[in-house]
mmCIF file of C-alpha atoms and ligand atoms in Angstrom:
data_model
loop_
_atom_site.group_PDB
_atom_site.id
_atom_site.type_symbol
_atom_site.label_atom_id
_atom_site.label_comp_id
_atom_site.label_asym_id
_atom_site.label_seq_id
_atom_site.Cartn_x
_atom_site.Cartn_y
_atom_site.Cartn_z
ATOM 1 C CA MET S 1 3.032 -41.025 201.882
ATOM 2 C CA PRO S 2 4.511 -37.553 201.500
ATOM 3 C CA SER S 3 4.966 -36.668 197.844
ATOM 4 C CA HIS S 4 8.181 -34.821 198.608
ATOM 5 C CA LYS S 5 11.108 -35.744 200.819
ATOM 6 C CA PRO S 6 11.500 -32.978 203.436
ATOM 7 C CA ALA S 7 14.944 -31.364 203.636
ATOM 8 C CA ARG S 8 16.443 -28.631 205.801
ATOM 9 C CA LEU S 9 14.600 -25.468 204.865
ATOM 10 C CA LYS S 10 16.199 -22.366 203.399
ATOM 11 C CA ILE S 11 14.302 -19.101 203.707
ATOM 12 C CA TRP S 12 15.534 -16.232 201.578
ATOM 13 C CA GLY S 13 14.730 -12.749 202.781
ATOM 14 C CA ARG S 14 15.811 -9.879 205.012
ATOM 15 C CA ALA S 15 14.623 -10.126 208.608
ATOM 16 C CA ASN S 16 12.870 -6.725 208.572
ATOM 17 C CA SER S 17 10.425 -7.667 205.797
ATOM 18 C CA VAL S 18 6.943 -8.332 207.141
ATOM 19 C CA ASN S 19 6.383 -11.060 204.595
ATOM 20 C CA VAL S 20 9.590 -12.781 205.625
ATOM 21 C CA GLN S 21 8.773 -12.290 209.314
ATOM 22 C CA LYS S 22 5.456 -14.123 208.937
ATOM 23 C CA VAL S 23 7.230 -17.126 207.478
ATOM 24 C CA LEU S 24 9.938 -17.144 210.168
ATOM 25 C CA TRP S 25 7.319 -16.937 212.915
ATOM 26 C CA CYS S 26 5.352 -19.756 211.325
ATOM 27 C CA ALA S 27 8.395 -22.015 210.925
ATOM 28 C CA ARG S 28 9.347 -21.457 214.559
ATOM 29 C CA GLU S 29 5.809 -22.203 215.818
ATOM 30 C CA LEU S 30 6.038 -25.456 213.868
ATOM 31 C CA GLY S 31 9.430 -26.275 215.360
ATOM 32 C CA LEU S 32 11.030 -26.500 211.913
ATOM 33 C CA PRO S 33 14.780 -25.917 211.682
ATOM 34 C CA PHE S 34 15.715 -23.508 208.911
ATOM 35 C CA GLU S 35 18.509 -21.371 207.573
ATOM 36 C CA ARG S 36 17.708 -17.752 206.671
ATOM 37 C CA ILE S 37 19.672 -16.020 203.933
ATOM 38 C CA ASP S 38 19.618 -12.218 203.727
ATOM 39 C CA ALA S 39 18.139 -10.972 200.449
ATOM 40 C CA GLY S 40 16.225 -7.918 199.316
ATOM 41 C CA MET S 41 16.777 -4.163 199.651
ATOM 42 C CA GLN S 42 20.319 -3.437 200.915
ATOM 43 C CA TYR S 43 21.273 -7.129 200.671
ATOM 44 C CA GLY S 44 20.560 -7.332 196.942
ATOM 45 C CA GLN S 45 20.459 -10.898 195.575
ATOM 46 C CA VAL S 46 16.897 -10.572 194.287
ATOM 47 C CA ASP S 47 17.933 -9.257 190.874
ATOM 48 C CA THR S 48 20.582 -11.886 190.219
ATOM 49 C CA PRO S 49 19.818 -14.491 187.547
ATOM 50 C CA ALA S 50 20.295 -17.244 190.124
ATOM 51 C CA TYR S 51 17.677 -15.739 192.447
ATOM 52 C CA ARG S 52 15.275 -15.005 189.591
ATOM 53 C CA ILE S 53 15.297 -18.704 188.750
ATOM 54 C CA LEU S 54 14.083 -19.359 192.276
ATOM 55 C CA ASN S 55 11.669 -16.438 192.315
ATOM 56 C CA PRO S 56 10.920 -14.683 189.022
ATOM 57 C CA ASN S 57 9.253 -11.822 190.923
ATOM 58 C CA GLY S 58 12.545 -10.799 192.520
ATOM 59 C CA ARG S 59 10.799 -10.468 195.875
ATOM 60 C CA VAL S 60 11.216 -11.994 199.303
ATOM 61 C CA PRO S 61 10.508 -14.420 200.876
ATOM 62 C CA THR S 62 11.427 -17.495 198.879
ATOM 63 C CA LEU S 63 11.445 -20.948 200.426
ATOM 64 C CA GLN S 64 13.662 -23.805 199.347
ATOM 65 C CA ASP S 65 12.774 -27.239 200.662
ATOM 66 C CA GLY S 66 15.277 -29.492 198.951
ATOM 67 C CA ASP S 67 14.521 -29.167 195.261
ATOM 68 C CA PHE S 68 11.087 -27.660 195.883
ATOM 69 C CA VAL S 69 10.955 -23.862 195.637
ATOM 70 C CA LEU S 70 8.016 -21.691 196.702
ATOM 71 C CA TRP S 71 7.304 -17.973 196.773
ATOM 72 C CA GLU S 72 4.392 -15.906 198.182
ATOM 73 C CA SER S 73 4.550 -15.642 201.953
ATOM 74 C CA ASN S 74 1.078 -16.944 202.691
ATOM 75 C CA ALA S 75 1.506 -19.872 200.305
ATOM 76 C CA ILE S 76 4.744 -20.659 202.137
ATOM 77 C CA MET S 77 3.018 -20.575 205.537
ATOM 78 C CA ARG S 78 0.270 -22.860 204.278
ATOM 79 C CA TYR S 79 2.825 -25.233 202.793
ATOM 80 C CA LEU S 80 4.855 -25.409 206.008
ATOM 81 C CA ALA S 81 1.732 -26.171 208.015
ATOM 82 C CA LEU S 82 0.523 -28.792 205.526
ATOM 83 C CA ARG S 83 3.986 -30.345 205.452
ATOM 84 C CA GLY S 84 3.755 -30.661 209.229
ATOM 85 C CA ILE S 85 0.264 -32.157 209.048
ATOM 86 C CA GLU S 86 1.462 -34.670 206.442
ATOM 87 C CA THR S 87 4.161 -35.834 208.817
ATOM 88 C CA ASP S 88 2.002 -35.906 211.945
ATOM 89 C CA PRO S 89 -1.700 -35.013 211.715
ATOM 90 C CA ARG S 90 -1.898 -34.517 215.496
ATOM 91 C CA ALA S 91 1.023 -32.105 215.733
ATOM 92 C CA ALA S 92 1.036 -28.321 216.199
ATOM 93 C CA ALA S 93 0.564 -27.785 212.479
ATOM 94 C CA ALA S 94 -3.015 -29.016 212.656
ATOM 95 C CA LEU S 95 -3.810 -26.276 215.159
ATOM 96 C CA LEU S 96 -2.117 -23.580 213.086
ATOM 97 C CA TYR S 97 -4.009 -24.522 209.946
ATOM 98 C CA PRO S 98 -7.089 -26.590 210.902
ATOM 99 C CA GLU S 99 -8.228 -29.262 208.513
ATOM 100 C CA ALA S 100 -12.038 -28.938 208.689
ATOM 101 C CA ALA S 101 -13.329 -26.920 205.734
ATOM 102 C CA VAL S 102 -15.090 -24.225 207.752
ATOM 103 C CA GLU S 103 -12.227 -23.733 210.191
ATOM 104 C CA ARG S 104 -9.659 -23.632 207.423
ATOM 105 C CA ALA S 105 -11.741 -21.162 205.427
ATOM 106 C CA ARG S 106 -11.971 -18.882 208.464
ATOM 107 C CA VAL S 107 -8.173 -18.802 208.628
ATOM 108 C CA ASP S 108 -7.723 -18.451 204.876
ATOM 109 C CA ARG S 109 -9.907 -15.375 204.663
ATOM 110 C CA TRP S 110 -7.538 -13.446 206.958
ATOM 111 C CA LEU S 111 -4.548 -14.538 204.922
ATOM 112 C CA ASP S 112 -6.190 -13.160 201.786
ATOM 113 C CA TRP S 113 -7.381 -10.054 203.621
ATOM 114 C CA THR S 114 -3.930 -9.138 204.921
ATOM 115 C CA LEU S 115 -2.403 -9.198 201.447
ATOM 116 C CA SER S 116 -5.343 -7.817 199.468
ATOM 117 C CA THR S 117 -6.728 -5.225 201.882
ATOM 118 C CA LEU S 118 -4.583 -4.509 204.935
ATOM 119 C CA GLN S 119 -1.161 -4.355 203.291
ATOM 120 C CA PRO S 120 -2.117 -1.890 200.519
ATOM 121 C CA SER S 121 -3.799 0.308 203.125
ATOM 122 C CA GLU S 122 -0.904 0.452 205.578
ATOM 123 C CA ARG S 123 1.935 0.683 203.065
ATOM 124 C CA ASP S 124 2.106 4.498 202.961
ATOM 125 C CA LEU S 125 1.969 4.722 206.737
ATOM 126 C CA PHE S 126 4.777 2.213 207.257
ATOM 127 C CA TRP S 127 7.028 3.420 204.458
ATOM 128 C CA GLY S 128 6.351 7.059 205.238
ATOM 129 C CA MET S 129 6.998 6.868 208.969
ATOM 130 C CA VAL S 130 9.662 4.164 209.124
ATOM 131 C CA ARG S 131 11.575 4.266 205.853
ATOM 132 C CA THR S 132 11.375 7.910 204.829
ATOM 133 C CA PRO S 133 13.279 10.770 206.502
ATOM 134 C CA PRO S 134 10.968 13.339 208.156
ATOM 135 C CA GLU S 135 11.744 16.094 205.635
ATOM 136 C CA LYS S 136 10.695 13.880 202.730
ATOM 137 C CA ARG S 137 7.460 12.532 204.172
ATOM 138 C CA ASN S 138 4.188 12.869 202.307
ATOM 139 C CA THR S 139 2.074 13.784 205.305
ATOM 140 C CA ASP S 140 -1.234 13.628 203.421
ATOM 141 C CA ALA S 141 -0.544 10.116 202.198
ATOM 142 C CA ILE S 142 0.571 9.058 205.681
ATOM 143 C CA ALA S 143 -2.570 10.530 207.290
ATOM 144 C CA ALA S 144 -4.846 8.874 204.714
ATOM 145 C CA SER S 145 -3.099 5.541 205.211
ATOM 146 C CA ALA S 146 -3.337 5.837 209.011
ATOM 147 C CA GLU S 147 -7.044 6.583 208.775
ATOM 148 C CA SER S 148 -7.906 3.757 206.391
ATOM 149 C CA THR S 149 -5.758 1.311 208.337
ATOM 150 C CA GLY S 150 -7.389 2.325 211.607
ATOM 151 C CA LYS S 151 -10.749 1.438 210.048
ATOM 152 C CA LEU S 152 -9.427 -1.966 209.050
ATOM 153 C CA TRP S 153 -8.101 -2.676 212.539
ATOM 154 C CA THR S 154 -11.514 -1.650 213.837
ATOM 155 C CA ILE S 155 -12.928 -4.541 211.806
ATOM 156 C CA VAL S 156 -10.457 -6.907 213.463
ATOM 157 C CA ASP S 157 -11.280 -5.497 216.899
ATOM 158 C CA GLY S 158 -14.990 -6.002 216.245
ATOM 159 C CA TYR S 159 -14.382 -9.551 215.084
ATOM 160 C CA LEU S 160 -12.312 -10.585 218.086
ATOM 161 C CA SER S 161 -14.379 -12.310 220.719
ATOM 162 C CA HIS S 162 -14.503 -11.480 224.404
ATOM 163 C CA ASP S 163 -14.211 -15.167 225.203
ATOM 164 C CA LEU S 164 -11.652 -16.483 222.764
ATOM 165 C CA PRO S 165 -7.998 -15.498 222.877
ATOM 166 C CA PHE S 166 -7.128 -15.642 219.198
ATOM 167 C CA VAL S 167 -8.698 -14.459 215.970
ATOM 168 C CA GLU S 168 -10.299 -17.740 215.036
ATOM 169 C CA GLY S 169 -10.701 -19.371 218.414
ATOM 170 C CA PRO S 170 -8.737 -20.943 221.226
ATOM 171 C CA ASN S 171 -5.509 -21.558 219.303
ATOM 172 C CA VAL S 172 -3.016 -19.432 217.423
ATOM 173 C CA THR S 173 -3.506 -20.001 213.704
ATOM 174 C CA LEU S 174 -1.899 -18.694 210.546
ATOM 175 C CA ALA S 175 -4.479 -15.899 210.735
ATOM 176 C CA ASP S 176 -2.925 -14.602 213.958
ATOM 177 C CA ILE S 177 0.556 -14.805 212.467
ATOM 178 C CA ALA S 178 -0.419 -12.834 209.370
ATOM 179 C CA LEU S 179 -2.437 -10.215 211.241
ATOM 180 C CA GLY S 180 -0.073 -10.052 214.202
ATOM 181 C CA SER S 181 2.907 -9.280 211.976
ATOM 182 C CA TYR S 182 1.081 -6.242 210.609
ATOM 183 C CA ALA S 183 -0.234 -5.284 214.044
ATOM 184 C CA ARG S 184 3.398 -4.962 215.160
ATOM 185 C CA ARG S 185 3.795 -2.204 212.595
ATOM 186 C CA TRP S 186 0.551 -0.531 213.657
ATOM 187 C CA TYR S 187 1.591 -0.398 217.307
ATOM 188 C CA GLY S 188 5.215 0.399 216.502
ATOM 189 C CA ILE S 189 4.445 3.680 214.755
ATOM 190 C CA ASP S 190 3.837 6.806 216.786
ATOM 191 C CA LEU S 191 0.434 8.201 215.803
ATOM 192 C CA PRO S 192 -1.210 11.329 217.195
ATOM 193 C CA ASP S 193 -4.617 9.721 217.087
ATOM 194 C CA ARG S 194 -5.692 6.122 216.754
ATOM 195 C CA PRO S 195 -8.977 4.331 217.351
ATOM 196 C CA HIS S 196 -9.569 2.781 220.776
ATOM 197 C CA LEU S 197 -9.439 -0.950 220.098
ATOM 198 C CA PRO S 198 -9.399 -2.825 223.421
ATOM 199 C CA ARG S 199 -9.970 -6.334 222.097
ATOM 200 C CA MET S 200 -7.258 -5.940 219.543
ATOM 201 C CA ALA S 201 -4.870 -4.619 222.203
ATOM 202 C CA ALA S 202 -5.581 -7.635 224.442
ATOM 203 C CA TRP S 203 -5.098 -10.042 221.509
ATOM 204 C CA TYR S 204 -1.853 -8.322 220.538
ATOM 205 C CA ALA S 205 -0.566 -8.564 224.123
ATOM 206 C CA ARG S 206 -1.151 -12.335 223.971
ATOM 207 C CA LEU S 207 0.848 -12.585 220.764
ATOM 208 C CA GLU S 208 3.677 -10.562 222.285
ATOM 209 C CA GLU S 209 4.127 -13.291 224.903
ATOM 210 C CA ARG S 210 5.071 -15.893 222.309
ATOM 211 C CA PRO S 211 8.801 -16.610 221.968
ATOM 212 C CA ALA S 212 8.605 -16.700 218.168
ATOM 213 C CA PHE S 213 6.958 -13.281 218.149
ATOM 214 C CA GLN S 214 9.679 -11.908 220.413
ATOM 215 C CA GLU S 215 12.380 -13.352 218.186
ATOM 216 C CA PHE S 216 11.141 -12.302 214.755
ATOM 217 C CA ILE S 217 8.391 -9.707 215.054
ATOM 218 C CA ALA S 218 9.222 -7.616 218.100
ATOM 219 C CA PRO S 219 12.609 -6.214 216.952
ATOM 220 C CA PRO S 220 12.586 -2.521 216.049
ATOM 221 C CA LEU S 221 10.889 -1.523 212.809
ATOM 222 C CA THR S 222 13.377 -0.672 210.078
HETATM 223 N N1 LIG O 301 2.851 -11.041 197.942
HETATM 224 C C1 LIG O 301 4.247 -11.253 198.176
HETATM 225 C C2 LIG O 301 4.914 -9.914 198.371
HETATM 226 C C3 LIG O 301 6.404 -10.032 198.424
HETATM 227 C C4 LIG O 301 7.036 -8.667 198.621
HETATM 228 O O1 LIG O 301 6.583 -7.682 198.053
HETATM 229 N N2 LIG O 301 8.094 -8.625 199.426
HETATM 230 C C5 LIG O 301 8.788 -7.381 199.658
HETATM 231 C C6 LIG O 301 9.244 -7.308 201.115
HETATM 232 S S1 LIG O 301 7.889 -7.316 202.268
HETATM 233 C C7 LIG O 301 10.019 -7.312 198.771
HETATM 234 O O2 LIG O 301 10.468 -8.309 198.265
HETATM 235 N N3 LIG O 301 10.552 -6.098 198.582
HETATM 236 C C8 LIG O 301 11.712 -5.881 197.761
HETATM 237 C C9 LIG O 301 13.017 -6.138 198.454
HETATM 238 O O3 LIG O 301 13.052 -6.477 199.654
HETATM 239 O O4 LIG O 301 14.039 -5.980 197.795
HETATM 240 C C10 LIG O 301 4.416 -12.157 199.393
HETATM 241 O O5 LIG O 301 3.505 -12.161 200.231
HETATM 242 O O6 LIG O 301 5.428 -12.860 199.515
#
């Protein structure tokens, strides 16, 4: 029996935040209805006492599922998938976040890697090129970030198989959602020089076909 009665989901967070986007994409892949509430940056909210009760970090996203509140984007994605598996073990959720220990660990490593390794590397590139006016850009920091991030995407390209369409096999998993959300930023920024990564490009093209990607990830970077 589920330990928690599912309710209509509320997702707090502005739609241009990569960490919010991952959660929106995930919820849509799972077919979960939700309401999104703008919060963060120009929308404020995150410093109000009411929001800090929900999320003491003052960051987005935050999920509300009835009286259950959760923050950390990857924890939210895992929870949504597990919630789906609890309801129907044969449903789409079991493909997104496979149950077998080895398969789940393969997915989990990419979730950790995106937050611990990829995100810190690409932050200066994204913020510098997308959220900073040209005259204020730190070009050295942007170049260093582009170089280190290119090396990380080279790891992904090397990992992707010739035979399998997605990062961890035949199905889209949470790993593709996490990586694909950052790949959108990589491909959306004009760079003078970037590594030639054909497997990654083919994988990314497959993600671009998905309606949930088109809805939440494809919109212009802001
Ligand atoms: N590790 C956290 C990071 C959360 C985070 O830093 N979110 C950013 C947006 S991507 C944020 O809240 N920025 C401040 C704001 O939007 O006001 C997660 O994955 O949820």
